[in-house]
PDB file of C-alpha atoms in Angstrom:
ATOM      1  CA  ALA A   1       0.000   0.000   0.000  1.00 59.00           C
ATOM      2  CA  GLN A   2       1.097   3.513  -0.697  1.00 64.00           C
ATOM      3  CA  LYS A   3       1.907   5.981   2.009  1.00 89.00           C
ATOM      4  CA  ILE A   4       2.795   9.664   1.948  1.00 94.00           C
ATOM      5  CA  THR A   5       4.321  11.356   4.984  1.00 95.00           C
ATOM      6  CA  GLN A   6       4.565  15.082   5.554  1.00 96.00           C
ATOM      7  CA  THR A   7       6.171  15.668   8.931  1.00 95.00           C
ATOM      8  CA  GLN A   8       5.827  19.451   9.076  1.00 95.00           C
ATOM      9  CA  PRO A   9       2.299  20.496  10.122  1.00 93.00           C
ATOM     10  CA  GLY A  10       3.256  24.166   9.840  1.00 95.00           C
ATOM     11  CA  MET A  11       6.110  26.280   8.512  1.00 95.00           C
ATOM     12  CA  PHE A  12       6.998  29.967   8.560  1.00 97.00           C
ATOM     13  CA  VAL A  13       9.178  31.689   5.990  1.00 97.00           C
ATOM     14  CA  GLN A  14      10.240  35.278   5.506  1.00 97.00           C
ATOM     15  CA  GLU A  15       9.082  36.922   2.319  1.00 97.00           C
ATOM     16  CA  LYS A  16      11.639  36.582  -0.513  1.00 97.00           C
ATOM     17  CA  GLU A  17      13.375  33.676   1.225  1.00 97.00           C
ATOM     18  CA  ALA A  18      13.392  30.063  -0.009  1.00 98.00           C
ATOM     19  CA  VAL A  19      11.588  27.291   1.866  1.00 98.00           C
ATOM     20  CA  THR A  20      11.633  23.486   1.647  1.00 98.00           C
ATOM     21  CA  LEU A  21       8.567  21.407   2.408  1.00 98.00           C
ATOM     22  CA  ASP A  22       9.330  17.781   3.210  1.00 98.00           C
ATOM     23  CA  CYS A  23       7.648  14.719   1.750  1.00 98.00           C
ATOM     24  CA  THR A  24       8.588  11.060   2.010  1.00 97.00           C
ATOM     25  CA  TYR A  25       6.756   8.199   0.384  1.00 95.00           C
ATOM     26  CA  ASP A  26       6.562   4.453   0.381  1.00 92.00           C
ATOM     27  CA  THR A  27       5.526   2.290  -2.541  1.00 87.00           C
ATOM     28  CA  SER A  28       6.282  -1.044  -4.125  1.00 83.00           C
ATOM     29  CA  ASP A  29       5.475   0.269  -7.612  1.00 82.00           C
ATOM     30  CA  GLN A  30       8.370   0.745 -10.027  1.00 84.00           C
ATOM     31  CA  SER A  31       6.559   3.409 -11.973  1.00 85.00           C
ATOM     32  CA  TYR A  32       4.915   6.146  -9.964  1.00 89.00           C
ATOM     33  CA  GLY A  33       4.233   9.838 -10.101  1.00 91.00           C
ATOM     34  CA  LEU A  34       4.681  12.419  -7.389  1.00 94.00           C
ATOM     35  CA  PHE A  35       2.708  15.648  -7.183  1.00 95.00           C
ATOM     36  CA  TRP A  36       2.513  18.770  -5.131  1.00 97.00           C
ATOM     37  CA  TYR A  37      -0.704  20.720  -4.737  1.00 97.00           C
ATOM     38  CA  LYS A  38      -1.394  24.069  -3.129  1.00 97.00           C
ATOM     39  CA  GLN A  39      -4.679  24.711  -1.314  1.00 95.00           C
ATOM     40  CA  PRO A  40      -5.408  28.341  -0.399  1.00 95.00           C
ATOM     41  CA  SER A  41      -8.062  29.171   2.158  1.00 91.00           C
ATOM     42  CA  SER A  42     -10.622  29.260  -0.660  1.00 88.00           C
ATOM     43  CA  GLY A  43     -10.384  25.461  -0.822  1.00 89.00           C
ATOM     44  CA  GLU A  44      -9.376  24.781  -4.418  1.00 90.00           C
ATOM     45  CA  MET A  45      -6.522  22.308  -4.910  1.00 93.00           C
ATOM     46  CA  ILE A  46      -4.060  23.833  -7.359  1.00 95.00           C
ATOM     47  CA  PHE A  47      -1.583  21.592  -9.154  1.00 95.00           C
ATOM     48  CA  LEU A  48       2.006  22.847  -8.828  1.00 97.00           C
ATOM     49  CA  ILE A  49       4.512  20.291 -10.056  1.00 96.00           C
ATOM     50  CA  TYR A  50       4.945  16.683 -11.164  1.00 94.00           C
ATOM     51  CA  GLN A  51       7.868  14.257 -10.931  1.00 95.00           C
ATOM     52  CA  GLY A  52       7.909  10.840 -12.561  1.00 92.00           C
ATOM     53  CA  SER A  53       9.836   8.013 -10.945  1.00 91.00           C
ATOM     54  CA  TYR A  54      11.867   7.481 -14.105  1.00 90.00           C
ATOM     55  CA  ASP A  55      12.674  11.157 -14.606  1.00 90.00           C
ATOM     56  CA  GLU A  56      16.393  11.740 -14.138  1.00 87.00           C
ATOM     57  CA  GLN A  57      16.102  15.498 -13.783  1.00 92.00           C
ATOM     58  CA  ASN A  58      14.390  17.214 -10.900  1.00 94.00           C
ATOM     59  CA  ALA A  59      11.179  18.885 -12.000  1.00 94.00           C
ATOM     60  CA  THR A  60      10.961  22.677 -12.024  1.00 95.00           C
ATOM     61  CA  GLU A  61       8.026  25.005 -12.642  1.00 94.00           C
ATOM     62  CA  GLY A  62       8.852  28.665 -12.211  1.00 96.00           C
ATOM     63  CA  ARG A  63       9.618  29.266  -8.519  1.00 97.00           C
ATOM     64  CA  TYR A  64       8.773  25.653  -7.652  1.00 97.00           C
ATOM     65  CA  SER A  65      11.258  22.807  -7.834  1.00 97.00           C
ATOM     66  CA  LEU A  66      11.019  19.251  -6.638  1.00 97.00           C
ATOM     67  CA  ASN A  67      14.062  17.775  -4.937  1.00 97.00           C
ATOM     68  CA  PHE A  68      13.644  14.133  -5.872  1.00 97.00           C
ATOM     69  CA  GLN A  69      15.855  11.608  -4.075  1.00 96.00           C
ATOM     70  CA  LYS A  70      14.677   8.211  -5.216  1.00 94.00           C
ATOM     71  CA  ALA A  71      16.916   6.120  -2.969  1.00 94.00           C
ATOM     72  CA  ARG A  72      15.679   8.015   0.082  1.00 95.00           C
ATOM     73  CA  LYS A  73      12.102   8.013  -1.210  1.00 95.00           C
ATOM     74  CA  SER A  74      11.785  11.717  -0.704  1.00 97.00           C
ATOM     75  CA  ALA A  75      10.201  14.386  -2.889  1.00 97.00           C
ATOM     76  CA  ASN A  76      10.646  17.727  -1.190  1.00 98.00           C
ATOM     77  CA  LEU A  77       9.132  20.899  -2.627  1.00 98.00           C
ATOM     78  CA  VAL A  78      11.356  23.953  -2.772  1.00 98.00           C
ATOM     79  CA  ILE A  79       9.747  27.362  -3.186  1.00 98.00           C
ATOM     80  CA  SER A  80      12.210  30.094  -4.042  1.00 96.00           C
ATOM     81  CA  ALA A  81      11.674  33.805  -3.385  1.00 96.00           C
ATOM     82  CA  SER A  82       8.542  33.289  -1.249  1.00 97.00           C
ATOM     83  CA  GLN A  83       5.637  35.649  -1.776  1.00 97.00           C
ATOM     84  CA  LEU A  84       2.747  36.522   0.531  1.00 97.00           C
ATOM     85  CA  GLY A  85       0.424  34.729  -1.871  1.00 96.00           C
ATOM     86  CA  ASP A  86       2.282  31.489  -1.206  1.00 98.00           C
ATOM     87  CA  SER A  87       0.635  31.254   2.223  1.00 98.00           C
ATOM     88  CA  ALA A  88      -1.514  28.117   1.950  1.00 97.00           C
ATOM     89  CA  MET A  89      -1.695  24.410   2.690  1.00 96.00           C
ATOM     90  CA  TYR A  90       0.629  22.277   0.588  1.00 98.00           C
ATOM     91  CA  PHE A  91      -0.060  18.624  -0.117  1.00 97.00           C
ATOM     92  CA  CYS A  92       2.304  15.990  -1.429  1.00 97.00           C
ATOM     93  CA  ALA A  93       0.657  13.149  -3.337  1.00 94.00           C
ATOM     94  CA  MET A  94       1.599   9.967  -5.137  1.00 92.00           C
ATOM     95  CA  ARG A  95      -0.081   8.190  -7.992  1.00 86.00           C
ATOM     96  CA  GLU A  96      -0.578   4.540  -8.740  1.00 75.00           C
ATOM     97  CA  VAL A  97      -2.354   2.960 -11.667  1.00 68.00           C
ATOM     98  CA  SER A  98      -5.010   0.367 -11.083  1.00 64.00           C
ATOM     99  CA  GLY A  99      -7.311  -0.822 -13.839  1.00 62.00           C
ATOM    100  CA  GLY A 100      -6.251   2.008 -16.110  1.00 61.00           C
ATOM    101  CA  TYR A 101      -7.133   4.894 -13.840  1.00 63.00           C
ATOM    102  CA  GLN A 102      -5.060   6.924 -11.434  1.00 63.00           C
ATOM    103  CA  LYS A 103      -5.480   6.561  -7.709  1.00 74.00           C
ATOM    104  CA  VAL A 104      -3.715   9.298  -5.838  1.00 82.00           C
ATOM    105  CA  THR A 105      -2.780   9.133  -2.164  1.00 88.00           C
ATOM    106  CA  PHE A 106      -2.366  12.452  -0.349  1.00 92.00           C
ATOM    107  CA  GLY A 107      -0.296  13.414   2.654  1.00 94.00           C
ATOM    108  CA  THR A 108      -1.687  15.332   5.623  1.00 93.00           C
ATOM    109  CA  GLY A 109      -0.325  18.629   4.349  1.00 95.00           C
ATOM    110  CA  THR A 110       1.923  21.449   5.553  1.00 97.00           C
ATOM    111  CA  LYS A 111       0.562  24.887   6.337  1.00 97.00           C
ATOM    112  CA  LEU A 112       2.976  27.506   5.049  1.00 98.00           C
ATOM    113  CA  GLN A 113       2.802  31.058   6.284  1.00 98.00           C
ATOM    114  CA  VAL A 114       4.868  33.754   4.590  1.00 98.00           C
ATOM    115  CA  ILE A 115       5.834  36.623   6.872  1.00 97.00           C
ATOM    116  CA  PRO A 116       6.246  40.131   5.417  1.00 95.00           C
TER     117      PRO A 116
ATOM    118  CA  GLU B   1     -16.043  27.820 -18.582  1.00 58.00           C
ATOM    119  CA  THR B   2     -12.666  26.161 -18.352  1.00 72.00           C
ATOM    120  CA  GLY B   3     -11.131  23.540 -16.085  1.00 93.00           C
ATOM    121  CA  VAL B   4     -13.288  21.833 -13.483  1.00 96.00           C
ATOM    122  CA  THR B   5     -16.359  23.525 -12.056  1.00 96.00           C
ATOM    123  CA  GLN B   6     -18.469  22.549  -9.068  1.00 97.00           C
ATOM    124  CA  THR B   7     -21.881  23.703  -7.924  1.00 97.00           C
ATOM    125  CA  PRO B   8     -23.024  24.745  -5.457  1.00 97.00           C
ATOM    126  CA  ARG B   9     -19.982  26.210  -3.713  1.00 95.00           C
ATOM    127  CA  HIS B  10     -21.721  26.161  -0.342  1.00 96.00           C
ATOM    128  CA  LEU B  11     -24.565  23.976   0.871  1.00 96.00           C
ATOM    129  CA  VAL B  12     -26.354  23.774   4.192  1.00 95.00           C
ATOM    130  CA  MET B  13     -28.806  20.935   4.624  1.00 92.00           C
ATOM    131  CA  GLY B  14     -30.762  19.141   7.300  1.00 89.00           C
ATOM    132  CA  MET B  15     -30.364  15.451   7.985  1.00 87.00           C
ATOM    133  CA  THR B  16     -33.640  14.614   6.231  1.00 87.00           C
ATOM    134  CA  ASN B  17     -32.951  16.619   3.073  1.00 88.00           C
ATOM    135  CA  LYS B  18     -31.966  15.306  -0.339  1.00 93.00           C
ATOM    136  CA  LYS B  19     -29.513  17.342  -2.364  1.00 95.00           C
ATOM    137  CA  SER B  20     -27.025  16.848  -5.197  1.00 97.00           C
ATOM    138  CA  LEU B  21     -23.555  18.139  -5.897  1.00 98.00           C
ATOM    139  CA  LYS B  22     -22.544  18.706  -9.504  1.00 98.00           C
ATOM    140  CA  CYS B  23     -19.137  18.598 -11.138  1.00 97.00           C
ATOM    141  CA  GLU B  24     -18.300  19.400 -14.743  1.00 97.00           C
ATOM    142  CA  GLN B  25     -14.950  19.223 -16.497  1.00 96.00           C
ATOM    143  CA  HIS B  26     -14.008  20.966 -19.726  1.00 94.00           C
ATOM    144  CA  LEU B  27     -10.579  19.374 -20.136  1.00 94.00           C
ATOM    145  CA  GLY B  28     -11.422  16.405 -22.330  1.00 92.00           C
ATOM    146  CA  HIS B  29     -10.599  13.990 -19.510  1.00 92.00           C
ATOM    147  CA  ASN B  30     -12.326  10.646 -19.065  1.00 87.00           C
ATOM    148  CA  ALA B  31     -11.703   9.831 -15.426  1.00 88.00           C
ATOM    149  CA  MET B  32     -13.483  11.703 -12.643  1.00 92.00           C
ATOM    150  CA  TYR B  33     -13.197  11.514  -8.871  1.00 92.00           C
ATOM    151  CA  TRP B  34     -14.998  12.542  -5.695  1.00 95.00           C
ATOM    152  CA  TYR B  35     -12.934  13.338  -2.608  1.00 95.00           C
ATOM    153  CA  LYS B  36     -13.953  14.283   0.916  1.00 96.00           C
ATOM    154  CA  GLN B  37     -11.786  16.650   2.935  1.00 95.00           C
ATOM    155  CA  SER B  38     -12.584  16.887   6.638  1.00 93.00           C
ATOM    156  CA  ALA B  39     -10.771  19.104   9.094  1.00 85.00           C
ATOM    157  CA  LYS B  40      -7.395  17.708  10.198  1.00 75.00           C
ATOM    158  CA  LYS B  41      -7.720  14.589   8.024  1.00 81.00           C
ATOM    159  CA  PRO B  42      -6.048  13.650   4.742  1.00 82.00           C
ATOM    160  CA  LEU B  43      -8.009  13.889   1.558  1.00 91.00           C
ATOM    161  CA  GLU B  44     -10.203  10.796   1.273  1.00 90.00           C
ATOM    162  CA  LEU B  45     -11.006   9.277  -2.095  1.00 90.00           C
ATOM    163  CA  MET B  46     -14.697   8.377  -2.287  1.00 93.00           C
ATOM    164  CA  PHE B  47     -15.496   7.341  -5.842  1.00 92.00           C
ATOM    165  CA  VAL B  48     -13.743   6.964  -9.172  1.00 88.00           C
ATOM    166  CA  TYR B  49     -15.327   6.847 -12.607  1.00 89.00           C
ATOM    167  CA  ASN B  50     -13.297   5.727 -15.588  1.00 82.00           C
ATOM    168  CA  PHE B  51     -14.962   6.128 -18.986  1.00 76.00           C
ATOM    169  CA  LYS B  52     -18.287   6.613 -17.151  1.00 74.00           C
ATOM    170  CA  GLU B  53     -17.924   3.316 -15.310  1.00 78.00           C
ATOM    171  CA  GLN B  54     -17.549   3.292 -11.559  1.00 79.00           C
ATOM    172  CA  THR B  55     -14.274   1.608 -10.758  1.00 75.00           C
ATOM    173  CA  GLU B  56     -13.825   2.477  -7.130  1.00 75.00           C
ATOM    174  CA  ASN B  57     -16.090   2.797  -4.118  1.00 74.00           C
ATOM    175  CA  ASN B  58     -13.895   3.406  -1.157  1.00 76.00           C
ATOM    176  CA  SER B  59     -16.268   1.972   1.480  1.00 84.00           C
ATOM    177  CA  VAL B  60     -18.489   5.007   1.268  1.00 92.00           C
ATOM    178  CA  PRO B  61     -21.861   4.863   3.108  1.00 93.00           C
ATOM    179  CA  SER B  62     -24.882   4.379   0.898  1.00 93.00           C
ATOM    180  CA  ARG B  63     -26.253   7.802   1.841  1.00 94.00           C
ATOM    181  CA  PHE B  64     -23.766   9.064  -0.771  1.00 96.00           C
ATOM    182  CA  SER B  65     -24.745   8.029  -4.291  1.00 94.00           C
ATOM    183  CA  PRO B  66     -22.609   8.977  -7.308  1.00 95.00           C
ATOM    184  CA  GLU B  67     -23.770   9.332 -10.878  1.00 95.00           C
ATOM    185  CA  CYS B  68     -21.717   9.823 -14.015  1.00 94.00           C
ATOM    186  CA  PRO B  69     -23.945  10.266 -17.086  1.00 93.00           C
ATOM    187  CA  ASN B  70     -21.006  11.072 -19.376  1.00 92.00           C
ATOM    188  CA  SER B  71     -17.285  11.743 -19.189  1.00 89.00           C
ATOM    189  CA  SER B  72     -17.789  15.448 -18.538  1.00 94.00           C
ATOM    190  CA  HIS B  73     -20.327  15.346 -15.712  1.00 96.00           C
ATOM    191  CA  LEU B  74     -20.296  13.837 -12.256  1.00 96.00           C
ATOM    192  CA  PHE B  75     -22.912  14.085  -9.537  1.00 97.00           C
ATOM    193  CA  LEU B  76     -22.983  13.189  -5.880  1.00 97.00           C
ATOM    194  CA  HIS B  77     -26.498  12.627  -4.562  1.00 97.00           C
ATOM    195  CA  LEU B  78     -26.912  13.118  -0.843  1.00 96.00           C
ATOM    196  CA  HIS B  79     -29.697  11.852   1.422  1.00 93.00           C
ATOM    197  CA  THR B  80     -30.182  11.421   5.162  1.00 93.00           C
ATOM    198  CA  LEU B  81     -26.718  12.712   5.912  1.00 93.00           C
ATOM    199  CA  GLN B  82     -25.174  12.967   9.367  1.00 94.00           C
ATOM    200  CA  PRO B  83     -23.462  15.978  10.946  1.00 93.00           C
ATOM    201  CA  GLU B  84     -20.103  14.192  10.620  1.00 93.00           C
ATOM    202  CA  ASP B  85     -20.557  14.329   6.848  1.00 95.00           C
ATOM    203  CA  SER B  86     -19.931  18.064   6.993  1.00 96.00           C
ATOM    204  CA  ALA B  87     -16.780  18.640   4.942  1.00 96.00           C
ATOM    205  CA  LEU B  88     -15.338  20.054   1.752  1.00 96.00           C
ATOM    206  CA  TYR B  89     -16.211  17.829  -1.198  1.00 97.00           C
ATOM    207  CA  LEU B  90     -13.784  18.058  -4.070  1.00 97.00           C
ATOM    208  CA  CYS B  91     -14.203  16.806  -7.606  1.00 97.00           C
ATOM    209  CA  ALA B  92     -11.232  16.064  -9.844  1.00 95.00           C
ATOM    210  CA  SER B  93     -10.597  14.768 -13.336  1.00 93.00           C
ATOM    211  CA  SER B  94      -7.665  13.260 -15.190  1.00 89.00           C
ATOM    212  CA  LEU B  95      -6.769  11.695 -18.489  1.00 86.00           C
ATOM    213  CA  SER B  96      -7.121   7.956 -18.055  1.00 68.00           C
ATOM    214  CA  LEU B  97      -4.346   6.009 -19.702  1.00 60.00           C
ATOM    215  CA  PRO B  98      -4.235   2.290 -20.463  1.00 55.00           C
ATOM    216  CA  SER B  99      -0.523   2.130 -19.750  1.00 59.00           C
ATOM    217  CA  GLY B 100       0.698   1.464 -16.234  1.00 65.00           C
ATOM    218  CA  ARG B 101       3.687   3.766 -16.644  1.00 72.00           C
ATOM    219  CA  ALA B 102       3.491   7.056 -14.793  1.00 73.00           C
ATOM    220  CA  SER B 103       3.068  10.134 -16.934  1.00 77.00           C
ATOM    221  CA  PRO B 104       2.543  13.877 -16.401  1.00 79.00           C
ATOM    222  CA  THR B 105      -0.886  13.408 -17.920  1.00 74.00           C
ATOM    223  CA  ASP B 106      -1.833  11.503 -14.751  1.00 80.00           C
ATOM    224  CA  THR B 107      -2.242  14.829 -13.050  1.00 88.00           C
ATOM    225  CA  GLN B 108      -5.638  15.296 -11.476  1.00 91.00           C
ATOM    226  CA  TYR B 109      -7.195  18.722 -11.802  1.00 93.00           C
ATOM    227  CA  PHE B 110      -9.547  19.789  -9.071  1.00 95.00           C
ATOM    228  CA  GLY B 111     -12.635  21.902  -8.902  1.00 96.00           C
ATOM    229  CA  PRO B 112     -13.103  24.616  -6.267  1.00 94.00           C
ATOM    230  CA  GLY B 113     -15.080  22.294  -3.990  1.00 95.00           C
ATOM    231  CA  THR B 114     -18.451  22.363  -2.283  1.00 97.00           C
ATOM    232  CA  ARG B 115     -18.403  23.204   1.400  1.00 96.00           C
ATOM    233  CA  LEU B 116     -21.194  21.121   2.936  1.00 96.00           C
ATOM    234  CA  THR B 117     -22.694  21.688   6.361  1.00 95.00           C
ATOM    235  CA  VAL B 118     -25.169  19.171   7.748  1.00 94.00           C
ATOM    236  CA  LEU B 119     -27.304  20.437  10.590  1.00 92.00           C
TER     237      LEU B 119
END
């Protein structure tokens, strides 16, 4: 069974600084996908970044990068140059395929607060 | 409209009421999902529809009844709910692939959610 662990319930970061949100996972699948989502107080889950298990390069999307360490089974999200609008819940998730559809397991989330 | 939409955004209902949540996706996806998000709990997958066929029912009580008339629309019919069913209900969609290999197209895109309160 899949498992996603986010050990940081809450984080603070100064505006314009970088922050790393931790995520570890456990799976027996050889092919899997890792995702990060942002959930502002409005409730919508916003997709940020994807990393495939076979991807050799770490994924990057603008100010977001995923520090993927396969041997350690970690997929940490790095946000560079934090902005006030980055204050939100952040969820790490992992995908498995069963019967041709994706089943995604989510972590418990990290609440990030950006301080002016 | 683009992306995934959900209506209503907020719903308050009594335990004896019957109501329905609606989800619509405009992304050309063919897999749709219902999730429940309660306070201080991880996102819980409730139902999955793949090509309009229900492929997952994650031990959800029968007072929740899903319906997927086509690949673009998904409903969640609610009846005789309990106060503990109060939560944010999120709909998502993705492109279903026959291959088992992970791909960026696996990404699920979510709607804004319906915040449900059961009195």
